[in-house]
PDB file of C-alpha atoms in Angstrom:
ATOM      1  CA  MET A   1     -15.025 -26.628   6.697  1.00  0.00           C
ATOM      2  CA  PHE A   2     -14.171 -27.159   3.142  1.00  0.00           C
ATOM      3  CA  LEU A   3     -16.587 -24.425   2.018  1.00  0.00           C
ATOM      4  CA  TYR A   4     -15.029 -21.927   4.503  1.00  0.00           C
ATOM      5  CA  LYS A   5     -11.588 -22.648   3.112  1.00  0.00           C
ATOM      6  CA  LEU A   6     -12.659 -22.343  -0.456  1.00  0.00           C
ATOM      7  CA  HIS A   7     -14.424 -19.033   0.421  1.00  0.00           C
ATOM      8  CA  LEU A   8     -11.217 -17.647   1.808  1.00  0.00           C
ATOM      9  CA  GLU A   9      -9.298 -18.968  -1.063  1.00  0.00           C
ATOM     10  CA  LEU A  10     -11.796 -17.139  -3.461  1.00  0.00           C
ATOM     11  CA  LYS A  11     -11.600 -13.916  -1.439  1.00  0.00           C
ATOM     12  CA  MET A  12      -7.712 -14.082  -1.520  1.00  0.00           C
ATOM     13  CA  THR A  13      -7.734 -14.660  -5.224  1.00  0.00           C
ATOM     14  CA  ASN A  14     -10.081 -11.504  -5.765  1.00  0.00           C
ATOM     15  CA  SER A  15      -7.885  -9.398  -3.687  1.00  0.00           C
ATOM     16  CA  HIS A  16      -4.822 -10.619  -5.645  1.00  0.00           C
ATOM     17  CA  GLU A  17      -6.554  -9.810  -8.848  1.00  0.00           C
ATOM     18  CA  LEU A  18      -7.441  -6.214  -7.602  1.00  0.00           C
ATOM     19  CA  ILE A  19      -3.814  -5.622  -6.396  1.00  0.00           C
ATOM     20  CA  LEU A  20      -2.525  -6.894  -9.886  1.00  0.00           C
ATOM     21  CA  LYS A  21      -4.758  -4.527 -11.640  1.00  0.00           C
ATOM     22  CA  PHE A  22      -3.920  -1.576  -9.639  1.00  0.00           C
ATOM     23  CA  LEU A  23      -0.111  -2.447 -10.057  1.00  0.00           C
ATOM     24  CA  SER A  24      -0.460  -2.913 -13.811  1.00  0.00           C
ATOM     25  CA  TYR A  25      -2.336   0.480 -13.861  1.00  0.00           C
ATOM     26  CA  LEU A  26       0.596   2.103 -11.980  1.00  0.00           C
ATOM     27  CA  SER A  27       3.285   0.660 -14.316  1.00  0.00           C
ATOM     28  CA  MET A  28       1.443   2.222 -17.201  1.00  0.00           C
ATOM     29  CA  LEU A  29       1.360   5.505 -15.435  1.00  0.00           C
ATOM     30  CA  ILE A  30       5.083   5.291 -14.920  1.00  0.00           C
ATOM     31  CA  ILE A  31       5.783   4.205 -18.593  1.00  0.00           C
ATOM     32  CA  THR A  32       3.627   7.063 -20.000  1.00  0.00           C
ATOM     33  CA  PHE A  33       5.282   9.580 -17.603  1.00  0.00           C
ATOM     34  CA  ILE A  34       8.857   8.529 -18.835  1.00  0.00           C
ATOM     35  CA  ILE A  35       7.715   8.667 -22.586  1.00  0.00           C
ATOM     36  CA  TYR A  36       6.032  11.876 -22.683  1.00  0.00           C
ATOM     37  CA  ASN A  37       8.165  14.032 -20.255  1.00  0.00           C
ATOM     38  CA  LYS A  38      10.722  15.538 -22.600  1.00  0.00           C
ATOM     39  CA  ASN A  39      12.892  17.217 -19.814  1.00  0.00           C
ATOM     40  CA  ILE A  40      13.444  14.475 -17.387  1.00  0.00           C
ATOM     41  CA  SER A  41      16.762  14.249 -15.732  1.00  0.00           C
ATOM     42  CA  PRO A  42      18.793  11.046 -15.496  1.00  0.00           C
ATOM     43  CA  LEU A  43      18.157  10.940 -11.602  1.00  0.00           C
ATOM     44  CA  ASN A  44      14.318  11.101 -12.210  1.00  0.00           C
ATOM     45  CA  LEU A  45      14.650   8.566 -14.814  1.00  0.00           C
ATOM     46  CA  MET A  46      16.475   6.376 -12.322  1.00  0.00           C
ATOM     47  CA  MET A  47      13.889   6.943  -9.778  1.00  0.00           C
ATOM     48  CA  ASN A  48      11.101   5.993 -12.152  1.00  0.00           C
ATOM     49  CA  LEU A  49      12.913   2.825 -13.293  1.00  0.00           C
ATOM     50  CA  PHE A  50      13.416   1.777  -9.490  1.00  0.00           C
ATOM     51  CA  MET A  51       9.750   2.424  -8.974  1.00  0.00           C
ATOM     52  CA  PHE A  52       8.678   0.461 -12.140  1.00  0.00           C
ATOM     53  CA  THR A  53      11.066  -2.418 -11.003  1.00  0.00           C
ATOM     54  CA  LEU A  54       9.546  -2.516  -7.643  1.00  0.00           C
ATOM     55  CA  ILE A  55       5.988  -2.768  -9.171  1.00  0.00           C
ATOM     56  CA  MET A  56       7.042  -5.556 -11.649  1.00  0.00           C
ATOM     57  CA  LEU A  57       8.658  -7.520  -8.901  1.00  0.00           C
ATOM     58  CA  THR A  58       5.524  -7.321  -6.768  1.00  0.00           C
ATOM     59  CA  MET A  59       3.346  -8.332  -9.581  1.00  0.00           C
ATOM     60  CA  ASN A  60       5.851 -11.202 -10.285  1.00  0.00           C
ATOM     61  CA  TYR A  61       5.652 -12.371  -6.665  1.00  0.00           C
ATOM     62  CA  LEU A  62       1.743 -12.299  -6.635  1.00  0.00           C
ATOM     63  CA  MET A  63       1.744 -14.350  -9.804  1.00  0.00           C
ATOM     64  CA  ILE A  64       4.499 -16.714  -9.455  1.00  0.00           C
ATOM     65  CA  GLN A  65       5.023 -16.924  -5.673  1.00  0.00           C
ATOM     66  CA  LYS A  66       8.885 -17.261  -6.040  1.00  0.00           C
ATOM     67  CA  THR A  67      10.488 -15.093  -3.443  1.00  0.00           C
ATOM     68  CA  LEU A  68      14.163 -15.806  -4.251  1.00  0.00           C
ATOM     69  CA  TYR A  69      13.869 -14.801  -7.868  1.00  0.00           C
ATOM     70  CA  CYS A  70      12.196 -11.413  -6.887  1.00  0.00           C
ATOM     71  CA  PHE A  71      14.948 -11.009  -4.212  1.00  0.00           C
ATOM     72  CA  MET A  72      17.744 -11.412  -6.657  1.00  0.00           C
ATOM     73  CA  ILE A  73      16.386  -9.022  -9.138  1.00  0.00           C
ATOM     74  CA  PHE A  74      15.757  -6.535  -6.376  1.00  0.00           C
ATOM     75  CA  ILE A  75      19.218  -6.649  -5.074  1.00  0.00           C
ATOM     76  CA  SER A  76      20.812  -6.361  -8.606  1.00  0.00           C
ATOM     77  CA  MET A  77      18.645  -3.360  -9.414  1.00  0.00           C
ATOM     78  CA  ILE A  78      19.487  -1.622  -6.227  1.00  0.00           C
ATOM     79  CA  SER A  79      23.237  -2.125  -6.684  1.00  0.00           C
ATOM     80  CA  GLY A  80      22.991  -1.088 -10.249  1.00  0.00           C
ATOM     81  CA  ASN A  81      21.077   2.006  -9.306  1.00  0.00           C
ATOM     82  CA  MET A  82      23.636   2.994  -6.591  1.00  0.00           C
ATOM     83  CA  ILE A  83      26.421   2.704  -9.073  1.00  0.00           C
ATOM     84  CA  MET A  84      24.622   4.656 -11.643  1.00  0.00           C
ATOM     85  CA  PHE A  85      23.692   7.314  -9.066  1.00  0.00           C
ATOM     86  CA  LEU A  86      27.341   7.739  -8.313  1.00  0.00           C
ATOM     87  CA  TYR A  87      28.189   8.065 -12.053  1.00  0.00           C
ATOM     88  CA  PHE A  88      25.506  10.659 -12.504  1.00  0.00           C
ATOM     89  CA  THR A  89      26.317  12.740  -9.585  1.00  0.00           C
ATOM     90  CA  SER A  90      30.054  12.837 -10.551  1.00  0.00           C
ATOM     91  CA  LEU A  91      29.296  13.645 -14.248  1.00  0.00           C
ATOM     92  CA  ILE A  92      26.030  15.810 -14.469  1.00  0.00           C
ATOM     93  CA  ASN A  93      25.349  19.460 -13.629  1.00  0.00           C
ATOM     94  CA  ASN A  94      23.647  20.096 -10.350  1.00  0.00           C
ATOM     95  CA  TYR A  95      20.534  21.856 -11.366  1.00  0.00           C
ATOM     96  CA  TYR A  96      16.903  21.195 -10.406  1.00  0.00           C
ATOM     97  CA  ASN A  97      14.494  20.998 -13.320  1.00  0.00           C
ATOM     98  CA  LYS A  98      11.687  23.515 -12.677  1.00  0.00           C
ATOM     99  CA  MET A  99       8.889  21.709 -14.495  1.00  0.00           C
ATOM    100  CA  PHE A 100       6.938  20.866 -11.377  1.00  0.00           C
ATOM    101  CA  LYS A 101       3.779  22.702 -12.571  1.00  0.00           C
ATOM    102  CA  SER A 102       3.644  21.088 -16.092  1.00  0.00           C
ATOM    103  CA  THR A 103       4.598  17.704 -14.539  1.00  0.00           C
ATOM    104  CA  ILE A 104       1.354  17.855 -12.475  1.00  0.00           C
ATOM    105  CA  ASN A 105      -0.628  18.654 -15.516  1.00  0.00           C
ATOM    106  CA  TYR A 106       1.137  15.816 -17.443  1.00  0.00           C
ATOM    107  CA  LEU A 107       0.315  13.494 -14.575  1.00  0.00           C
ATOM    108  CA  MET A 108      -3.349  14.542 -14.360  1.00  0.00           C
ATOM    109  CA  ILE A 109      -3.795  13.992 -18.113  1.00  0.00           C
ATOM    110  CA  TYR A 110      -1.959  10.565 -17.959  1.00  0.00           C
ATOM    111  CA  PHE A 111      -4.005   9.563 -15.008  1.00  0.00           C
ATOM    112  CA  PHE A 112      -7.338  10.186 -16.804  1.00  0.00           C
ATOM    113  CA  PHE A 113      -6.150   8.425 -20.016  1.00  0.00           C
ATOM    114  CA  THR A 114      -4.693   5.477 -18.252  1.00  0.00           C
ATOM    115  CA  LEU A 115      -7.789   5.213 -16.010  1.00  0.00           C
ATOM    116  CA  MET A 116      -9.971   5.094 -19.128  1.00  0.00           C
ATOM    117  CA  ILE A 117      -7.762   2.364 -20.634  1.00  0.00           C
ATOM    118  CA  GLN A 118      -7.860   0.476 -17.427  1.00  0.00           C
ATOM    119  CA  VAL A 119     -11.500   0.576 -17.060  1.00  0.00           C
ATOM    120  CA  TYR A 120     -12.003  -0.497 -20.698  1.00  0.00           C
ATOM    121  CA  TYR A 121      -9.655  -3.333 -20.811  1.00  0.00           C
ATOM    122  CA  TYR A 122      -9.210  -4.729 -17.446  1.00  0.00           C
ATOM    123  CA  ASN A 123     -12.834  -5.250 -16.467  1.00  0.00           C
ATOM    124  CA  ASN A 124     -13.043  -8.236 -18.980  1.00  0.00           C
ATOM    125  CA  LEU A 125      -9.554  -9.586 -17.830  1.00  0.00           C
ATOM    126  CA  ASN A 126      -9.593 -12.751 -15.917  1.00  0.00           C
ATOM    127  CA  LEU A 127      -6.168 -13.124 -14.128  1.00  0.00           C
ATOM    128  CA  ASN A 128      -5.949 -16.706 -12.940  1.00  0.00           C
ATOM    129  CA  THR A 129      -3.066 -16.893 -10.593  1.00  0.00           C
ATOM    130  CA  LYS A 130      -3.335 -20.599  -9.974  1.00  0.00           C
ATOM    131  CA  THR A 131      -2.563 -21.455 -13.601  1.00  0.00           C
ATOM    132  CA  MET A 132       0.480 -19.100 -13.652  1.00  0.00           C
ATOM    133  CA  ASN A 133       2.063 -20.787 -10.704  1.00  0.00           C
ATOM    134  CA  THR A 134       3.900 -23.492 -12.510  1.00  0.00           C
ATOM    135  CA  PRO A 135       6.095 -26.136 -10.928  1.00  0.00           C
ATOM    136  CA  HIS A 136       8.959 -25.645 -13.249  1.00  0.00           C
ATOM    137  CA  PRO A 137      12.025 -23.824 -11.765  1.00  0.00           C
ATOM    138  CA  LEU A 138      12.964 -20.536 -13.112  1.00  0.00           C
ATOM    139  CA  MET A 139      15.833 -20.228 -15.523  1.00  0.00           C
ATOM    140  CA  ILE A 140      17.519 -17.364 -13.405  1.00  0.00           C
ATOM    141  CA  TYR A 141      19.344 -20.008 -11.318  1.00  0.00           C
ATOM    142  CA  LYS A 142      21.324 -21.055 -14.306  1.00  0.00           C
ATOM    143  CA  ILE A 143      23.503 -17.929 -14.037  1.00  0.00           C
ATOM    144  CA  TYR A 144      24.972 -19.146 -10.774  1.00  0.00           C
ATOM    145  CA  MET A 145      25.784 -22.618 -12.057  1.00  0.00           C
ATOM    146  CA  PHE A 146      29.208 -23.812 -13.733  1.00  0.00           C
ATOM    147  CA  PRO A 147      29.504 -22.350 -17.166  1.00  0.00           C
ATOM    148  CA  LEU A 148      27.871 -19.087 -16.593  1.00  0.00           C
ATOM    149  CA  TYR A 149      28.863 -18.119 -13.071  1.00  0.00           C
ATOM    150  CA  LEU A 150      32.232 -16.863 -14.392  1.00  0.00           C
ATOM    151  CA  LEU A 151      30.514 -14.333 -16.628  1.00  0.00           C
ATOM    152  CA  THR A 152      28.422 -13.149 -13.754  1.00  0.00           C
ATOM    153  CA  LEU A 153      31.490 -13.002 -11.584  1.00  0.00           C
ATOM    154  CA  MET A 154      33.249 -10.939 -14.109  1.00  0.00           C
ATOM    155  CA  LEU A 155      30.402  -8.579 -14.399  1.00  0.00           C
ATOM    156  CA  ILE A 156      30.295  -7.952 -10.668  1.00  0.00           C
ATOM    157  CA  MET A 157      34.126  -7.383 -10.749  1.00  0.00           C
ATOM    158  CA  TYR A 158      33.890  -4.964 -13.508  1.00  0.00           C
ATOM    159  CA  LEU A 159      31.142  -2.990 -11.931  1.00  0.00           C
ATOM    160  CA  LEU A 160      33.089  -2.881  -8.573  1.00  0.00           C
ATOM    161  CA  MET A 161      36.332  -1.708 -10.279  1.00  0.00           C
ATOM    162  CA  THR A 162      34.559   1.097 -12.182  1.00  0.00           C
ATOM    163  CA  LEU A 163      32.944   2.204  -8.888  1.00  0.00           C
ATOM    164  CA  PHE A 164      36.310   2.263  -7.121  1.00  0.00           C
ATOM    165  CA  PHE A 165      37.981   3.939 -10.066  1.00  0.00           C
ATOM    166  CA  SER A 166      35.530   6.733 -10.369  1.00  0.00           C
ATOM    167  CA  MET A 167      35.302   7.349  -6.598  1.00  0.00           C
ATOM    168  CA  LYS A 168      39.078   7.418  -6.557  1.00  0.00           C
ATOM    169  CA  ILE A 169      39.398  10.082  -9.434  1.00  0.00           C
ATOM    170  CA  CYS A 170      36.708  12.176  -7.626  1.00  0.00           C
ATOM    171  CA  LEU A 171      38.527  11.819  -4.239  1.00  0.00           C
ATOM    172  CA  PHE A 172      42.008  12.625  -5.844  1.00  0.00           C
ATOM    173  CA  LYS A 173      40.754  15.900  -7.656  1.00  0.00           C
ATOM    174  CA  TYR A 174      38.228  17.023  -4.926  1.00  0.00           C
ATOM    175  CA  LYS A 175      35.738  17.899  -7.448  1.00  0.00           C
ATOM    176  CA  PRO A 176      33.277  16.036  -9.741  1.00  0.00           C
ATOM    177  CA  LEU A 177      34.541  14.665 -13.028  1.00  0.00           C
ATOM    178  CA  ARG A 178      32.418  17.033 -15.143  1.00  0.00           C
ATOM    179  CA  LYS A 179      34.073  20.247 -16.787  1.00  0.00           C
ATOM    180  CA  ILE A 180      32.951  23.429 -14.864  1.00  0.00           C
ATOM    181  CA  TYR A 181      33.065  26.743 -16.877  1.00  0.00           C
ATOM    182  CA  ASN A 182      33.796  29.996 -14.992  1.00  0.00           C
TER     183      ASN A 182
END
């Protein structure tokens, strides 16, 4: 019975390592796409940031096994992206970047180079997830305790007020905030 449990545990550890390697590869791909794409729009940049955050949170969960920490970061990133999406849609031009063909070429080149890097470096990497799971609590909980919760509350109220003000200005003028040239 003990050997069977040990065998299942080793299988799970190997699958976790494979998932971690794949997610780290995807995160490298997103970073290289952001760095080398010169004509990226703010909305595409936000979408890439959101995907990168999801990948990092998944990797964090697989390594540390703390769901509350990942959930709090996910909720804060979603709310921040929603507010930034509202700001960008009210301030930027509504044009679509017609760089689809070159983007595919960029992605193929980056895919090839990051695959080479991944094969070279990560074959010798030993990710031991058992040693990363420490019993110490994470420091993120301190922002909800006495001295720092006021700062967190003020930041939430500031973001909510700016969201309401920008919505009120857009609804009052019946047009976006950007300057339109005729």
